[in-house]
Tab-separated table of C-alpha atoms in Angstrom:
chain	number	residue	atom	x	y	z
G	56	UNK	CA	0.000	0.000	0.000
G	57	UNK	CA	3.070	2.246	0.083
G	58	UNK	CA	2.337	3.169	-3.553
G	59	UNK	CA	-0.973	4.697	-2.525
G	60	UNK	CA	0.164	6.220	0.748
G	61	UNK	CA	0.883	9.706	-0.697
G	62	UNK	CA	-2.694	9.802	-1.998
G	63	UNK	CA	-4.408	8.626	1.152
G	64	UNK	CA	-3.475	11.440	3.478
G	65	UNK	CA	-6.851	13.173	3.498
G	66	UNK	CA	-9.955	11.735	5.166
G	67	UNK	CA	-12.128	9.916	2.639
G	68	UNK	CA	-15.795	8.981	2.456
G	69	UNK	CA	-17.628	6.080	0.841
G	70	UNK	CA	-20.293	7.421	-1.532
G	71	UNK	CA	-21.014	4.254	-3.476
G	72	UNK	CA	-21.650	0.656	-2.521
G	73	UNK	CA	-23.025	-2.292	-4.382
G	74	UNK	CA	-22.603	-6.026	-4.341
G	75	UNK	CA	-22.617	-8.317	-7.350
G	76	UNK	CA	-22.938	-12.079	-7.125
G	77	UNK	CA	-21.510	-13.725	-10.204
G	78	UNK	CA	-21.212	-17.370	-11.206
G	79	UNK	CA	-17.463	-17.452	-11.524
G	80	UNK	CA	-14.375	-18.249	-9.481
G	81	UNK	CA	-13.090	-15.384	-7.337
G	82	UNK	CA	-9.613	-15.682	-8.850
G	83	UNK	CA	-10.998	-14.744	-12.257
G	84	UNK	CA	-12.206	-11.441	-10.811
G	85	UNK	CA	-8.799	-10.809	-9.282
G	86	UNK	CA	-7.315	-11.708	-12.655
G	87	UNK	CA	-9.448	-8.985	-14.271
G	88	UNK	CA	-8.015	-6.487	-11.834
G	89	UNK	CA	-4.484	-7.829	-12.328
G	90	UNK	CA	-4.025	-7.894	-16.081
G	91	UNK	CA	-4.692	-5.212	-18.649
G	92	UNK	CA	-4.893	-6.957	-21.989
G	93	UNK	CA	-8.592	-7.259	-21.262
G	94	UNK	CA	-8.664	-3.509	-21.966
G	95	UNK	CA	-9.590	-4.670	-25.463
G	96	UNK	CA	-13.018	-5.447	-23.964
G	97	UNK	CA	-13.471	-1.826	-22.914
G	98	UNK	CA	-14.124	0.738	-25.624
G	99	UNK	CA	-13.773	3.430	-22.960
G	100	UNK	CA	-10.270	2.265	-21.977
G	101	UNK	CA	-9.160	1.745	-25.566
G	102	UNK	CA	-10.073	5.270	-26.591
G	103	UNK	CA	-8.967	7.083	-23.410
G	104	UNK	CA	-5.957	4.944	-22.487
G	105	UNK	CA	-4.673	2.336	-24.901
G	106	UNK	CA	-4.476	4.790	-27.794
G	107	UNK	CA	-2.741	7.442	-25.683
G	108	UNK	CA	0.975	7.926	-24.951
G	109	UNK	CA	2.355	6.094	-21.935
G	110	UNK	CA	-0.123	3.216	-21.917
G	111	UNK	CA	2.278	0.490	-22.997
G	112	UNK	CA	4.964	1.746	-20.602
G	113	UNK	CA	2.815	1.179	-17.509
G	114	UNK	CA	4.577	-1.351	-15.311
G	115	UNK	CA	3.599	-4.032	-12.869
G	116	UNK	CA	5.482	-4.264	-9.628
G	117	UNK	CA	5.257	-7.483	-7.676
G	118	UNK	CA	5.495	-7.426	-3.890
G	119	UNK	CA	5.969	-10.208	-1.340
G	120	UNK	CA	2.939	-12.324	-0.374
G	121	UNK	CA	1.272	-12.154	-3.779
G	122	UNK	CA	0.496	-8.448	-3.865
G	123	UNK	CA	1.096	-6.281	-6.938
G	124	UNK	CA	0.688	-2.734	-8.200
G	125	UNK	CA	0.229	-1.125	-11.602
G	126	UNK	CA	1.991	2.133	-12.455
G	127	UNK	CA	0.185	5.259	-13.583
G	128	UNK	CA	-0.350	7.030	-16.884
G	129	UNK	CA	-2.365	10.043	-17.954
G	130	UNK	CA	-5.838	9.029	-19.125
G	131	UNK	CA	-7.427	11.267	-21.782
G	132	UNK	CA	-11.011	11.169	-20.595
G	133	UNK	CA	-12.256	13.695	-23.143
G	134	UNK	CA	-11.585	11.236	-25.980
G	135	UNK	CA	-14.763	9.339	-25.108
G	136	UNK	CA	-17.961	10.897	-26.455
G	137	UNK	CA	-20.064	12.046	-23.519
G	138	UNK	CA	-17.102	12.084	-21.168
G	139	UNK	CA	-14.881	15.053	-20.386
G	140	UNK	CA	-11.627	16.010	-18.723
G	141	UNK	CA	-12.067	15.259	-15.052
G	142	UNK	CA	-13.223	18.426	-13.312
G	143	UNK	CA	-11.883	17.250	-9.967
G	144	UNK	CA	-8.687	15.378	-9.276
G	145	UNK	CA	-7.125	13.757	-6.267
G	146	UNK	CA	-4.628	15.399	-3.921
G	147	UNK	CA	-1.094	14.681	-5.094
G	148	UNK	CA	-2.158	12.689	-8.136
G	149	UNK	CA	-1.173	13.890	-11.606
G	150	UNK	CA	-4.266	14.931	-13.640
G	151	UNK	CA	-5.627	11.831	-15.344
G	152	UNK	CA	-3.475	9.616	-13.109
G	153	UNK	CA	-4.378	6.018	-12.321
G	154	UNK	CA	-2.800	3.641	-9.807
G	155	UNK	CA	-3.902	0.151	-8.883
G	156	UNK	CA	-2.902	-2.060	-6.000
G	157	UNK	CA	-3.948	-5.710	-5.937
G	158	UNK	CA	-3.874	-7.317	-2.522
G	159	UNK	CA	-3.664	-11.099	-2.363
G	160	UNK	CA	-6.007	-12.923	-2.523
G	161	UNK	CA	-8.953	-10.741	-3.555
G	162	UNK	CA	-8.867	-7.002	-2.863
G	163	UNK	CA	-8.102	-4.157	-5.242
G	164	UNK	CA	-7.529	-0.479	-4.617
G	165	UNK	CA	-8.157	1.371	-7.852
G	166	UNK	CA	-7.377	5.097	-7.707
G	167	UNK	CA	-8.499	6.478	-11.015
G	168	UNK	CA	-8.093	10.241	-11.252
G	169	UNK	CA	-11.017	11.405	-9.137
G	170	UNK	CA	-12.354	8.293	-7.404
G	171	UNK	CA	-10.899	5.514	-5.302
G	172	UNK	CA	-12.671	2.214	-5.934
G	173	UNK	CA	-12.151	-0.671	-3.566
G	174	UNK	CA	-13.163	-4.177	-4.627
G	175	UNK	CA	-13.499	-7.030	-2.177
G	176	UNK	CA	-14.065	-10.498	-3.603
G	177	UNK	CA	-15.732	-12.998	-1.264
G	178	UNK	CA	-15.728	-16.567	-2.611
G	179	UNK	CA	-19.085	-18.303	-2.088
G	180	UNK	CA	-18.097	-21.530	-3.821
G	181	UNK	CA	-15.826	-22.828	-6.563
G	182	UNK	CA	-17.947	-21.056	-9.182
G	183	UNK	CA	-19.662	-18.277	-7.286
G	184	UNK	CA	-18.311	-15.037	-5.906
G	185	UNK	CA	-19.743	-11.991	-4.189
G	186	UNK	CA	-17.890	-8.827	-5.071
G	187	UNK	CA	-18.373	-5.698	-3.032
G	188	UNK	CA	-17.641	-2.393	-4.731
G	189	UNK	CA	-17.039	0.807	-2.847
G	190	UNK	CA	-16.486	4.228	-4.361
G	191	UNK	CA	-14.731	6.845	-2.273
G	192	UNK	CA	-14.268	10.583	-2.540
G	193	UNK	CA	-12.815	13.088	-0.137
G	194	UNK	CA	-14.612	13.933	3.057
G	195	UNK	CA	-13.867	17.602	2.321
G	196	UNK	CA	-15.748	17.532	-1.022
G	197	UNK	CA	-18.187	20.342	-1.712
G	198	UNK	CA	-21.548	19.122	-3.084
G	199	UNK	CA	-20.364	20.158	-6.569
G	200	UNK	CA	-17.077	18.251	-6.256
G	201	UNK	CA	-18.890	15.188	-4.943
G	202	UNK	CA	-21.350	15.321	-7.848
G	203	UNK	CA	-18.397	15.346	-10.270
G	204	UNK	CA	-16.838	12.313	-8.589
G	205	UNK	CA	-20.155	10.468	-8.632
G	206	UNK	CA	-20.564	11.272	-12.341
G	207	UNK	CA	-17.000	10.094	-13.091
G	208	UNK	CA	-17.611	6.932	-11.088
G	209	UNK	CA	-20.909	6.117	-12.748
G	210	UNK	CA	-19.638	6.660	-16.277
G	211	UNK	CA	-17.500	3.546	-16.068
G	212	UNK	CA	-18.383	1.870	-12.761
G	213	UNK	CA	-21.525	1.084	-10.812
G	214	UNK	CA	-24.256	-1.329	-12.005
G	215	UNK	CA	-24.947	0.808	-15.106
G	216	UNK	CA	-21.346	1.866	-15.836
G	217	UNK	CA	-19.692	1.159	-19.193
G	218	UNK	CA	-16.702	-0.791	-17.875
G	219	UNK	CA	-17.976	-2.690	-14.863
G	220	UNK	CA	-20.740	-4.405	-16.819
G	221	UNK	CA	-18.175	-5.489	-19.410
G	222	UNK	CA	-15.822	-6.847	-16.731
G	223	UNK	CA	-18.568	-8.740	-14.924
G	224	UNK	CA	-19.957	-10.090	-18.180
G	225	UNK	CA	-16.463	-11.310	-19.090
G	226	UNK	CA	-15.867	-13.213	-15.855
G	227	UNK	CA	-19.412	-14.583	-15.999
G	228	UNK	CA	-18.551	-15.963	-19.433
G	229	UNK	CA	-15.260	-17.340	-18.158
G	230	UNK	CA	-17.141	-19.040	-15.335
G	231	UNK	CA	-19.439	-20.712	-17.846
G	232	UNK	CA	-16.556	-21.720	-20.095
G	233	UNK	CA	-14.551	-23.252	-17.252
G	234	UNK	CA	-17.383	-25.094	-15.547
G	235	UNK	CA	-16.935	-28.778	-14.844
G	236	UNK	CA	-17.575	-30.822	-17.966
G	237	UNK	CA	-16.267	-28.233	-20.353
G	238	UNK	CA	-13.393	-28.977	-22.683
G	239	UNK	CA	-10.769	-26.667	-21.308
G	240	UNK	CA	-10.448	-25.329	-17.805
G	241	UNK	CA	-7.108	-23.633	-18.118
G	242	UNK	CA	-5.952	-20.047	-18.063
G	243	UNK	CA	-2.657	-19.395	-19.815
G	244	UNK	CA	-0.677	-16.601	-18.228
G	245	UNK	CA	2.156	-16.793	-20.729
G	246	UNK	CA	2.813	-13.229	-21.828
G	247	UNK	CA	6.205	-11.959	-20.741
G	248	UNK	CA	6.799	-8.358	-21.807
G	249	UNK	CA	9.266	-6.907	-19.338
G	250	UNK	CA	6.497	-6.459	-16.728
G	251	UNK	CA	4.728	-3.874	-18.892
G	252	UNK	CA	0.995	-3.461	-19.127
G	253	UNK	CA	0.034	-6.580	-21.109
G	254	UNK	CA	2.560	-8.812	-19.357
G	255	UNK	CA	0.806	-11.415	-17.204
G	256	UNK	CA	3.312	-11.193	-14.406
G	257	UNK	CA	0.599	-10.029	-12.016
G	258	UNK	CA	-1.300	-13.316	-12.091
G	259	UNK	CA	1.828	-15.476	-12.356
G	260	UNK	CA	2.911	-13.787	-9.146
G	261	UNK	CA	-0.559	-14.379	-7.639
G	262	UNK	CA	-0.556	-18.076	-8.494
G	263	UNK	CA	2.972	-18.572	-7.175
G	264	UNK	CA	1.719	-17.335	-3.813
G	265	UNK	CA	-1.490	-19.364	-4.110
G	266	UNK	CA	0.531	-22.522	-4.813
G	267	UNK	CA	2.804	-21.846	-1.856
G	268	UNK	CA	-0.071	-21.335	0.554
G	269	UNK	CA	-2.184	-24.211	-0.767
G	270	UNK	CA	0.728	-26.633	-0.879
G	271	UNK	CA	-0.092	-27.624	-4.461
G	272	UNK	CA	0.811	-26.362	-7.874
G	273	UNK	CA	-1.723	-24.072	-9.567
G	274	UNK	CA	-1.011	-25.790	-12.887
G	275	UNK	CA	-1.886	-29.165	-11.332
G	276	UNK	CA	-4.104	-28.432	-8.311
G	277	UNK	CA	-5.569	-31.953	-8.070
G	278	UNK	CA	-2.228	-33.702	-8.392
G	279	UNK	CA	-3.314	-35.406	-11.589
G	280	UNK	CA	0.186	-35.220	-13.009
G	281	UNK	CA	1.714	-37.050	-10.026
L	298	UNK	CA	-58.480	10.997	-24.810
L	299	UNK	CA	-58.672	11.857	-21.132
L	300	UNK	CA	-55.600	13.594	-19.739
L	301	UNK	CA	-54.929	10.802	-17.238
L	302	UNK	CA	-55.117	8.219	-19.994
L	303	UNK	CA	-52.667	10.237	-22.122
L	304	UNK	CA	-50.238	10.442	-19.216
L	305	UNK	CA	-50.494	6.722	-18.486
L	306	UNK	CA	-49.936	5.944	-22.144
L	307	UNK	CA	-46.805	8.108	-22.134
L	308	UNK	CA	-45.343	6.057	-19.277
L	309	UNK	CA	-46.250	2.790	-20.964
L	310	UNK	CA	-44.930	3.897	-24.359
L	311	UNK	CA	-41.629	4.870	-22.740
L	312	UNK	CA	-41.325	1.318	-21.386
L	313	UNK	CA	-42.243	-0.209	-24.735
L	314	UNK	CA	-39.661	1.940	-26.534
L	315	UNK	CA	-36.881	0.899	-24.144
L	316	UNK	CA	-37.971	-2.763	-24.313
L	317	UNK	CA	-37.692	-2.542	-28.103
L	318	UNK	CA	-34.368	-0.667	-27.883
L	319	UNK	CA	-36.055	2.078	-29.830
L	320	UNK	CA	-33.933	4.725	-28.156
L	321	UNK	CA	-34.879	7.456	-30.603
L	322	UNK	CA	-38.515	6.635	-29.942
L	323	UNK	CA	-37.865	6.917	-26.200
L	324	UNK	CA	-36.085	10.257	-26.544
L	325	UNK	CA	-38.910	11.561	-28.754
L	326	UNK	CA	-41.203	11.120	-25.751
L	327	UNK	CA	-38.914	13.353	-23.697
L	328	UNK	CA	-38.932	17.126	-23.369
L	329	UNK	CA	-35.776	19.053	-24.336
L	330	UNK	CA	-35.067	19.660	-20.646
L	331	UNK	CA	-35.413	15.954	-19.769
L	332	UNK	CA	-33.408	14.656	-16.837
L	333	UNK	CA	-32.978	10.978	-16.005
L	334	UNK	CA	-31.724	9.763	-12.671
L	335	UNK	CA	-31.360	6.366	-10.985
L	336	UNK	CA	-31.059	6.330	-7.218
L	337	UNK	CA	-30.924	3.626	-4.580
L	338	UNK	CA	-30.685	3.658	-0.824
L	339	UNK	CA	-27.842	1.633	0.610
L	340	UNK	CA	-28.398	0.452	4.191
L	341	UNK	CA	-24.792	-0.781	4.106
L	342	UNK	CA	-23.421	2.756	4.069
L	343	UNK	CA	-26.668	4.464	5.095
L	344	UNK	CA	-26.641	6.753	2.081
L	345	UNK	CA	-28.774	7.613	-0.890
L	346	UNK	CA	-26.768	6.540	-3.945
L	347	UNK	CA	-26.898	8.048	-7.414
L	348	UNK	CA	-26.237	5.386	-10.067
L	349	UNK	CA	-26.987	7.450	-13.162
L	350	UNK	CA	-27.744	11.110	-13.747
L	351	UNK	CA	-28.060	12.414	-17.300
L	352	UNK	CA	-29.761	15.162	-19.231
L	353	UNK	CA	-31.336	14.407	-22.614
L	354	UNK	CA	-28.048	14.883	-24.447
L	355	UNK	CA	-26.308	12.566	-21.977
L	356	UNK	CA	-28.946	9.893	-22.531
L	357	UNK	CA	-28.612	10.250	-26.287
L	358	UNK	CA	-24.845	9.779	-26.023
L	359	UNK	CA	-25.307	6.795	-23.743
L	360	UNK	CA	-27.542	5.189	-26.354
L	361	UNK	CA	-25.417	6.059	-29.399
L	362	UNK	CA	-22.293	4.684	-27.701
L	363	UNK	CA	-23.947	1.325	-27.021
L	364	UNK	CA	-22.801	-0.421	-30.243
L	365	UNK	CA	-19.176	0.328	-29.306
L	366	UNK	CA	-19.493	-1.557	-26.037
L	367	UNK	CA	-19.725	-5.190	-25.057
L	368	UNK	CA	-23.162	-5.567	-23.532
L	369	UNK	CA	-25.419	-8.329	-22.378
L	370	UNK	CA	-28.052	-8.599	-25.099
L	371	UNK	CA	-30.647	-10.481	-23.071
L	372	UNK	CA	-33.925	-8.623	-23.599
L	373	UNK	CA	-35.325	-6.610	-20.712
L	374	UNK	CA	-39.078	-6.407	-20.294
L	375	UNK	CA	-40.447	-3.529	-18.260
L	376	UNK	CA	-43.788	-3.960	-16.555
L	377	UNK	CA	-45.080	-0.648	-15.216
L	378	UNK	CA	-48.257	0.153	-13.355
L	379	UNK	CA	-49.215	3.777	-12.943
L	380	UNK	CA	-50.286	4.295	-9.361
L	381	UNK	CA	-50.883	8.028	-8.991
L	382	UNK	CA	-51.111	11.084	-11.244
L	383	UNK	CA	-50.964	14.462	-9.563
L	384	UNK	CA	-51.637	17.319	-11.982
L	385	UNK	CA	-50.350	20.732	-10.969
L	386	UNK	CA	-50.954	23.332	-13.654
L	387	UNK	CA	-48.908	22.570	-16.762
L	388	UNK	CA	-47.194	19.521	-15.335
L	389	UNK	CA	-47.935	16.323	-13.495
L	390	UNK	CA	-46.065	14.064	-11.116
L	391	UNK	CA	-46.654	10.425	-11.955
L	392	UNK	CA	-45.696	7.589	-9.652
L	393	UNK	CA	-45.522	4.085	-11.113
L	394	UNK	CA	-44.365	0.705	-9.915
L	395	UNK	CA	-41.830	-0.974	-12.189
L	396	UNK	CA	-40.734	-4.562	-12.513
L	397	UNK	CA	-37.964	-5.427	-14.942
L	398	UNK	CA	-37.605	-8.975	-16.217
L	399	UNK	CA	-34.627	-10.372	-18.079
L	400	UNK	CA	-34.916	-13.241	-20.535
L	401	UNK	CA	-31.672	-15.118	-21.129
L	402	UNK	CA	-30.712	-15.515	-24.773
L	403	UNK	CA	-29.312	-18.948	-23.996
L	404	UNK	CA	-32.300	-21.109	-23.069
L	405	UNK	CA	-34.892	-18.360	-22.770
L	406	UNK	CA	-35.419	-18.450	-19.011
L	407	UNK	CA	-36.983	-15.282	-17.628
L	408	UNK	CA	-36.086	-13.940	-14.223
L	409	UNK	CA	-37.043	-10.884	-12.241
L	410	UNK	CA	-34.119	-8.515	-12.657
L	411	UNK	CA	-35.174	-5.486	-10.649
L	412	UNK	CA	-38.002	-3.670	-8.966
L	413	UNK	CA	-38.201	0.089	-8.820
L	414	UNK	CA	-40.519	3.023	-8.493
L	415	UNK	CA	-40.716	5.533	-11.312
L	416	UNK	CA	-41.334	9.135	-10.365
L	417	UNK	CA	-41.981	10.933	-13.641
L	418	UNK	CA	-42.455	14.626	-14.222
L	419	UNK	CA	-44.701	15.127	-17.228
L	420	UNK	CA	-45.078	18.396	-19.112
L	421	UNK	CA	-48.611	19.080	-20.234
L	422	UNK	CA	-48.323	22.397	-22.044
L	423	UNK	CA	-47.536	21.021	-25.510
L	424	UNK	CA	-49.452	19.111	-28.160
L	425	UNK	CA	-48.883	15.903	-26.271
L	426	UNK	CA	-47.587	15.098	-22.774
L	427	UNK	CA	-43.780	14.822	-22.613
L	428	UNK	CA	-41.430	13.367	-20.048
L	429	UNK	CA	-39.545	16.208	-18.383
L	430	UNK	CA	-37.910	14.020	-15.766
L	431	UNK	CA	-37.653	10.407	-14.719
L	432	UNK	CA	-36.416	9.392	-11.323
L	433	UNK	CA	-35.923	5.636	-11.047
L	434	UNK	CA	-35.899	4.821	-7.352
L	435	UNK	CA	-34.494	1.369	-7.610
L	436	UNK	CA	-35.205	-1.136	-4.867
L	437	UNK	CA	-33.043	-3.947	-6.181
L	438	UNK	CA	-29.410	-3.286	-5.352
L	439	UNK	CA	-28.008	-6.640	-6.371
L	440	UNK	CA	-28.038	-6.606	-10.146
L	441	UNK	CA	-25.569	-9.364	-11.002
L	442	UNK	CA	-23.433	-8.255	-13.905
L	443	UNK	CA	-25.562	-5.138	-14.323
L	444	UNK	CA	-26.821	-3.557	-17.501
L	445	UNK	CA	-25.747	-0.966	-20.036
L	446	UNK	CA	-29.345	-0.056	-20.754
L	447	UNK	CA	-31.119	1.772	-17.977
L	448	UNK	CA	-34.721	1.182	-16.940
């Protein structure tokens, strides 16, 4: 959390909460928060991030115990029709900045320009997860500043947001595809690109920790190869 | 047609247009100053939440951007019942109950997706009643993977 410490000096306030129950494994949600090649799913991220300078230089940093962070870039929010440059920012954060911290095994702190989103994944079964979403602003917000943060949040997040629906739909589909009786139940985390944004080091790091704690290899969890 | 009947029909036609993804048809029912808002109360944080808040232009953009996004295409069916119509001069406040059903494309099973209350402001000073505002006070806070198309 040291990465976020400079940005968490002011008192904050939760202004958004919702819970989604999805038929998928909790690790697939953490995967969504840990890799960025799924940005191809998000038109919003493609147009405001992927096509802008600095995107492919964003770096993953792995920390002990399975945690990881993703470096920042400057998102061009006005590139999306109906969106605009963020009217409010976050103390200490570069305009358009975006940091993410993934805590093993299922929490994510996502500080995206004007809003801090915190995800908490609660496994309910092998193929069912409850995810709690919280959106935070600053306790010192004026009503106008808070309204801007809520607007920014709802554009991409929340039950009607452009990105969250796409993410949840994706992991729902993964859950269906990997259900028992299907042909293939594997996820390949094979991209190695110097720990830059489409490298899958984040989840390789996660599964190394998972294997250590579970006492079994993630690539052979049932010991079938033994 | 009686004024009350015209107002009720406006609410029902707005639901039909959204069910049919006739977004232009929906917006044609709305006044130029239309405002659309979805709210929910969260006991978890003891706060009134705003989940969407758009003017007419914002709604139009939301709709026109839809083909660029990856959305669930399961049809939504809105079932509204107009409870009360309170006319005050050139406008009316209309309160309706709303149930939204979702029918899965794979298999065709229908499930209740959400319940809400619609609080519509209807302008009555034109040729036909127009929606000047729609507040969707949503009761259902657990919406699975959510929706790109509002209620």
